[in-house]
Amino acid sequence: MYQFHTFCRLYHQDTRLPIYLYENGILQSSFPEQTALTWPPEKYARMLMESDASVSFCASDYGIYFGSVSQKKWNYHLILGPVSAIPYSEADLHRLYADYSVPMEKHRQFRTFVDTIEKLPLNPFLEKLIFLNYCLNEEYVDINEVIDLSPDAEFSLKLAEQTYEKKENLAHNESYKLENLVLNIIRTGRPEDLLKLHVNTTSYNPGILASSALRQIKNNLIVTTTLATRAAIDGGLDYDTAYQLSDLYIQKAEHINDADTLYTLMGQVNYDFARRVHESRLFVSSDDMIQKAIRYVQQNVNCHITVADVAAHVGFSRSYFSAYFKRRLGFSLGDFILRCKLEESRRLLAFTEKSLTEISTYLCFSSQSHFQTAFKKQYHVTPLQYRKNPG
C-alpha cells in the first residue's frame, strides 16, 4: 500500500491531475491531499466504478471529464479528474459548484483548486489513463477500446437521405418553432402561457437520440432542461438556482423508468423554470442598492445571513437600510431573507431526498422545529406534506 501511495503521488506530480484512490468503493486517499470539498461527486465516481472495463471515462453534460483505472486484484480504483480541454467558463464553474455541492463561501477556494489542474483534450487524457493502466495491470488497452474514435463514413449519406425523405413526405420538423415559443415563454416568465399552449405532437419531432424508447425520452428531457436553464438565465434567474435546478431534474429523470412519469416531469421542467423567472422578477428593483441586497440574499440562502450582514454588504447601517428596504418594497428585509430560505427548502423537498434535519441545517435554521413552524406558517402545509404533494 505504501508503494501504491508513493506511485500515485509521483504520478500526480508528473501529470498535475488529481488522483483519488478507492478501495472496495470507499475513498482512501487523494493526491494532492484534499478535503471533502474537492472529492469527485458521487454520481461520477459510482458510474466509473460500476464499469467492467479496466479503463473507463465519463463526461458531464457540460464537457468536463473524469477517468478511472481499476486494479481488480486488490479491488482498487483510481479516479482522475475533473479535466477540461480549455479554461473553465463562468457557466462551467457554476455547474461544477452544483455538482460538487460547493457552498457559496467556498467558491473561491474551489476555483483555486480547479485552476491548478492541467488542461487536457480527451485523447491525451485517455492516453494517460491507458499508460496508468499499463503500469498497474501490465495490460495494454487500445484507445479505440475505450472510446470509438473511428469516423462514420455513412453519416453524411444517411443525413442527406433522411432530409430528402422528410421533404418528400412534407414531414418538416416543426421543433424549432415550438422550441422558440416555449423558450420565449420561459425567458419572459409567463408560466400561465405554458398551460394554455396546446402542442400538436404529430408536428413535434426531436429526432432519434437513443436506441431505446425510454432512453430517448430521458435524452429529450435532458435537452429540454438544458435549453430551459439557458432561457431562464437569460430571463434573469441567477446562475446558481438555474444550474442546481437543472441538475436536480436530470438526476431525477435518470431514476425514473416509467414513460408517463417522464413526460409529466418534462412538462414540469418548463413550467418550473418559467415560474421561477416570474418570481425572480417580482424582486427586481430599479434601485441599484435594493437590487444588490436582493441578489446577495438570493445567492446566500445557505448561509447564516442577518439584516446587518445585508446592510453591510450594500454599505449602510442596519437601522437605516432596514427601514429603507421596507419603505421601498413594503415588507421587511428579515421577512425577505426567511422567504428566500423557505423557497429554497421547497425545491429541496420536491427534488431531493434530503431529510428535514439536513435541509434545516443547510439553510441555517436554528432548529428543525423552527424550520417546520416557519414552513407551515408560510405555505399552510408541513414540509412532509409538501414533499408528498408538491404544488
XYZ file of C-alpha atoms in Angstrom:
391
model
C 0.000 0.000 0.000
C 2.859 2.393 0.818
C 4.386 1.777 -2.615
C 0.976 2.286 -4.220
C 0.559 5.634 -2.459
C 4.054 6.684 -3.500
C 3.289 5.809 -7.113
C 0.053 7.832 -7.065
C 1.797 10.824 -5.545
C 4.557 10.736 -8.179
C 2.044 10.269 -10.992
C 0.125 13.319 -9.788
C 3.296 15.383 -9.584
C 4.112 14.429 -13.165
C 0.658 14.968 -14.713
C -0.825 17.603 -12.361
C -4.069 15.611 -12.499
C -5.889 14.943 -9.217
C -5.946 11.237 -8.336
C -8.311 9.543 -5.905
C -7.691 6.051 -4.564
C -10.771 3.970 -3.786
C -10.668 0.552 -2.101
C -13.861 -1.520 -2.239
C -15.721 1.587 -3.343
C -14.543 3.754 -0.419
C -12.228 6.731 -0.894
C -8.929 6.103 0.921
C -6.563 8.837 -0.286
C -6.344 11.824 -2.599
C -3.342 13.254 -4.399
C -2.778 16.081 -3.712
C -4.209 15.770 -0.223
C -7.651 17.372 -0.138
C -10.773 17.860 1.916
C -14.216 16.528 1.003
C -14.874 19.825 -0.801
C -12.998 18.616 -3.904
C -13.549 14.871 -3.837
C -15.230 13.565 -7.015
C -19.037 13.843 -6.987
C -20.560 10.512 -6.038
C -22.564 10.198 -9.265
C -19.399 10.220 -11.409
C -17.371 8.024 -9.047
C -20.151 5.438 -8.869
C -20.587 5.431 -12.647
C -16.874 4.799 -13.200
C -16.512 2.118 -10.530
C -19.507 0.229 -11.904
C -17.759 -0.148 -15.253
C -16.369 -3.595 -16.066
C -13.543 -2.095 -18.150
C -10.028 -1.611 -16.800
C -10.009 1.890 -18.303
C -13.160 3.994 -18.486
C -14.220 7.606 -18.575
C -17.365 9.680 -18.312
C -18.239 13.229 -19.231
C -20.577 15.731 -17.653
C -23.205 17.308 -19.851
C -21.087 20.466 -19.889
C -17.900 18.813 -21.160
C -15.881 18.002 -18.024
C -14.195 14.559 -17.981
C -13.465 12.042 -15.250
C -11.462 8.857 -15.837
C -10.876 5.612 -13.996
C -8.371 2.768 -13.910
C -9.286 -0.330 -11.929
C -6.867 -2.699 -10.234
C -9.126 -5.714 -9.836
C -6.597 -7.884 -7.994
C -6.877 -5.674 -4.885
C -10.230 -4.105 -5.797
C -8.696 -0.658 -6.176
C -9.992 2.124 -8.388
C -8.044 5.210 -9.310
C -10.253 8.097 -10.419
C -8.758 11.129 -12.131
C -10.367 14.488 -12.783
C -12.070 16.820 -13.324
C -10.354 17.505 -16.643
C -11.181 20.112 -19.251
C -9.578 20.902 -22.596
C -9.974 24.657 -22.119
C -10.126 27.056 -19.161
C -13.405 26.919 -17.265
C -16.038 29.479 -18.183
C -18.225 31.054 -15.504
C -21.063 28.761 -16.587
C -18.761 25.698 -16.253
C -17.726 26.785 -12.776
C -21.331 27.185 -11.665
C -22.102 23.685 -12.921
C -19.055 22.380 -11.040
C -20.168 24.183 -7.872
C -23.522 22.425 -8.177
C -22.007 19.002 -8.972
C -19.630 19.262 -6.014
C -22.228 20.912 -3.710
C -19.833 23.769 -3.004
C -21.272 26.330 -0.552
C -21.133 29.962 -1.632
C -18.465 30.933 0.878
C -16.068 28.283 -0.536
C -16.445 29.094 -4.243
C -13.101 30.897 -4.335
C -11.308 28.025 -2.587
C -12.791 25.509 -5.022
C -11.936 27.661 -8.027
C -8.309 27.868 -6.882
C -8.244 24.071 -6.844
C -9.597 23.578 -10.376
C -7.320 26.303 -11.763
C -4.291 24.193 -10.790
C -5.436 21.201 -12.842
C -3.691 20.600 -16.164
C -5.903 21.354 -19.195
C -6.145 18.316 -21.487
C -8.222 17.348 -24.537
C -9.953 13.981 -24.336
C -7.461 11.902 -26.350
C -4.324 12.862 -24.360
C -6.327 12.320 -21.162
C -7.278 8.800 -22.289
C -3.655 8.081 -23.221
C -2.601 8.967 -19.670
C -5.245 6.581 -18.329
C -4.006 3.854 -20.675
C -0.419 4.357 -19.504
C -1.563 4.293 -15.871
C -3.406 1.027 -16.531
C -0.285 -0.491 -18.097
C 1.753 0.438 -15.026
C -0.780 -1.079 -12.633
C -2.069 -4.094 -14.542
C 0.684 -4.790 -17.109
C -2.087 -4.680 -19.674
C -2.217 -2.620 -22.853
C -5.616 -1.226 -23.833
C -6.088 0.351 -27.232
C -7.688 3.779 -27.154
C -10.384 2.535 -29.550
C -11.460 0.073 -26.857
C -12.092 2.975 -24.505
C -13.982 5.120 -26.982
C -14.957 4.588 -30.595
C -12.908 7.188 -32.404
C -13.432 5.812 -35.916
C -15.297 8.175 -38.239
C -18.677 7.088 -39.514
C -18.279 7.271 -43.289
C -22.014 6.791 -43.810
C -23.077 9.691 -41.628
C -23.299 12.318 -44.383
C -25.111 9.925 -46.693
C -27.669 8.989 -44.009
C -28.274 12.637 -43.189
C -28.863 13.505 -46.841
C -31.257 10.582 -47.305
C -33.288 11.392 -44.181
C -33.560 15.078 -45.119
C -34.729 14.162 -48.633
C -37.370 11.744 -47.296
C -38.748 14.303 -44.862
C -39.092 16.922 -47.584
C -40.712 14.435 -49.953
C -43.275 13.452 -47.302
C -43.832 17.076 -46.228
C -42.788 15.936 -42.743
C -40.879 19.081 -41.919
C -39.573 19.312 -38.422
C -41.584 21.936 -36.521
C -39.441 21.537 -33.414
C -37.546 24.782 -33.951
C -40.687 26.945 -33.966
C -42.158 25.170 -30.951
C -38.843 25.293 -29.098
C -38.512 29.050 -29.639
C -42.083 29.612 -28.459
C -41.568 27.644 -25.234
C -38.169 29.203 -24.527
C -39.565 32.694 -25.022
C -42.312 31.922 -22.500
C -39.671 30.772 -20.004
C -37.405 33.732 -20.754
C -40.220 36.189 -20.091
C -41.545 34.371 -17.008
C -45.076 33.511 -18.178
C -45.858 30.070 -16.693
C -49.599 30.539 -17.246
C -48.987 30.702 -21.016
C -47.451 27.222 -20.907
C -50.728 25.899 -19.509
C -52.563 27.476 -22.461
C -50.113 26.064 -25.003
C -51.556 23.099 -26.913
C -48.781 21.163 -28.604
C -49.582 19.132 -31.699
C -47.382 16.119 -31.042
C -47.564 14.985 -34.660
C -45.656 18.099 -35.702
C -43.053 17.777 -32.974
C -40.127 15.551 -33.902
C -36.973 15.973 -31.852
C -35.095 13.285 -33.760
C -33.739 9.926 -32.641
C -31.373 10.430 -29.711
C -31.137 6.883 -28.331
C -31.574 3.220 -29.162
C -34.474 2.618 -26.760
C -37.744 4.484 -26.266
C -37.131 5.103 -22.551
C -33.613 6.383 -23.168
C -34.976 8.601 -25.947
C -37.424 10.265 -23.532
C -34.697 10.763 -20.941
C -32.395 12.318 -23.518
C -35.201 14.588 -24.704
C -35.751 15.664 -21.108
C -32.040 16.440 -20.699
C -32.126 18.592 -23.839
C -35.321 20.299 -22.665
C -33.809 21.021 -19.249
C -30.584 22.397 -20.733
C -32.443 24.781 -23.042
C -34.845 25.838 -20.281
C -31.884 26.552 -17.994
C -30.288 28.895 -20.528
C -33.583 30.637 -21.234
C -34.230 31.139 -17.523
C -30.781 32.656 -17.003
C -31.435 34.979 -19.954
C -34.687 35.918 -18.210
C -32.899 36.925 -15.013
C -32.802 33.751 -12.890
C -29.475 33.572 -11.064
C -26.872 31.048 -12.234
C -26.748 29.013 -9.023
C -30.502 28.434 -8.847
C -30.801 27.674 -12.570
C -27.969 25.144 -12.721
C -28.843 23.459 -9.443
C -32.434 23.063 -10.616
C -31.188 21.679 -13.935
C -29.035 19.068 -12.218
C -31.852 18.010 -9.912
C -34.277 17.474 -12.798
C -31.735 15.479 -14.797
C -30.807 13.356 -11.780
C -34.466 12.728 -11.019
C -35.121 11.675 -14.630
C -32.313 9.117 -14.523
C -34.041 7.326 -11.637
C -37.422 7.120 -13.387
C -38.219 4.142 -15.601
C -41.809 4.944 -16.490
C -42.518 6.831 -19.730
C -45.676 8.582 -18.480
C -43.885 9.861 -15.389
C -41.035 11.162 -17.549
C -43.427 13.018 -19.856
C -45.085 14.594 -16.814
C -41.680 15.614 -15.478
C -40.792 17.169 -18.844
C -43.804 19.443 -18.594
C -42.880 20.358 -15.035
C -39.388 21.421 -16.140
C -40.576 24.202 -18.439
C -43.301 25.356 -16.059
C -40.956 25.419 -13.054
C -38.298 27.454 -14.856
C -40.916 29.908 -16.175
C -42.412 30.246 -12.694
C -39.022 30.904 -11.122
C -38.212 33.557 -13.698
C -41.570 35.168 -12.903
C -40.886 35.054 -9.159
C -37.364 36.416 -9.581
C -38.817 39.356 -11.481
C -41.131 40.094 -8.586
C -37.966 41.005 -6.712
C -36.365 43.151 -9.371
C -35.901 46.789 -8.492
C -34.676 49.765 -10.457
C -32.999 50.840 -7.230
C -29.418 49.534 -7.556
C -28.954 49.411 -3.792
C -32.116 47.351 -3.275
C -31.258 45.069 -6.194
C -27.761 44.462 -4.809
C -29.310 43.434 -1.487
C -31.832 41.126 -3.180
C -29.144 39.308 -5.164
C -26.966 38.953 -2.081
C -29.776 37.287 -0.140
C -30.773 35.014 -3.048
C -27.193 33.812 -3.510
C -26.574 33.177 0.204
C -29.688 31.324 1.354
C -27.483 28.509 2.651
C -25.533 30.901 4.879
C -26.363 32.387 8.260
C -27.041 35.904 6.969
C -28.667 38.629 9.029
C -30.204 42.004 8.257
C -26.945 43.557 9.478
C -24.944 41.401 7.026
C -27.057 42.561 4.084
C -26.887 46.195 5.170
C -23.104 45.958 5.489
C -22.905 44.388 2.023
C -24.587 47.422 0.450
C -22.674 49.851 2.652
C -25.253 51.159 5.149
C -26.121 50.765 8.796
C -28.596 48.096 9.841
C -31.248 50.531 11.070
C -31.083 52.826 8.041
C -31.131 50.129 5.380
C -33.770 48.023 7.162
C -36.161 50.998 7.172
C -35.221 51.922 3.596
C -35.840 48.377 2.320
C -39.279 48.136 3.925
C -40.274 51.587 2.709
C -39.369 50.728 -0.884
C -40.750 47.153 -1.073
C -43.473 47.060 1.566
C -42.070 44.154 3.583
C -39.114 43.801 5.925
C -35.658 42.619 4.964
C -35.858 39.912 7.638
C -39.072 38.574 6.096
C -37.422 38.552 2.678
C -34.429 36.555 3.950
C -36.786 33.998 5.511
C -38.908 33.774 2.353
C -35.845 33.081 0.184
C -34.748 30.301 2.542
C -38.226 28.772 2.520
C -38.384 28.916 -1.290
C -35.088 27.031 -1.412
C -36.448 24.487 1.063
C -39.418 23.824 -1.261
C -37.021 22.993 -4.081
C -35.010 20.661 -1.853
C -38.160 18.931 -0.614
C -39.532 18.437 -4.110
C -36.388 17.357 -5.938
C -34.064 15.751 -3.385
C -34.300 13.105 -0.709
C -32.555 15.214 1.928
C -34.051 14.831 5.390
C -35.728 17.709 7.207
C -32.725 17.889 9.523
C -30.333 18.171 6.571
C -32.460 20.869 4.927
C -32.908 22.929 8.082
C -29.171 22.702 8.829
C -28.204 23.565 5.238
C -30.439 26.654 5.310
C -29.130 27.663 8.770
C -32.400 27.477 10.693
C -31.849 27.416 14.454
C -33.573 24.023 14.664
C -35.675 21.595 12.666
C -38.768 22.605 14.614
C -38.135 26.276 13.771
C -37.908 25.338 10.097
C -41.121 23.291 10.220
C -43.035 26.047 12.012
C -41.881 28.722 9.555
C -42.662 26.495 6.572
C -46.202 25.717 7.726
C -46.889 29.374 8.515
C -45.787 30.404 5.007
C -47.349 27.601 2.925
C -50.099 26.211 5.226
C -48.770 22.647 4.960
C -45.974 20.839 6.763
C -42.703 20.135 4.911
C -43.511 16.408 4.736
C -46.996 17.099 3.346
C -45.440 19.331 0.708
C -42.884 16.637 -0.192
C -45.705 14.138 -0.798
C -47.672 16.579 -2.921
C -45.541 19.496 -4.168
C -47.599 22.036 -5.986
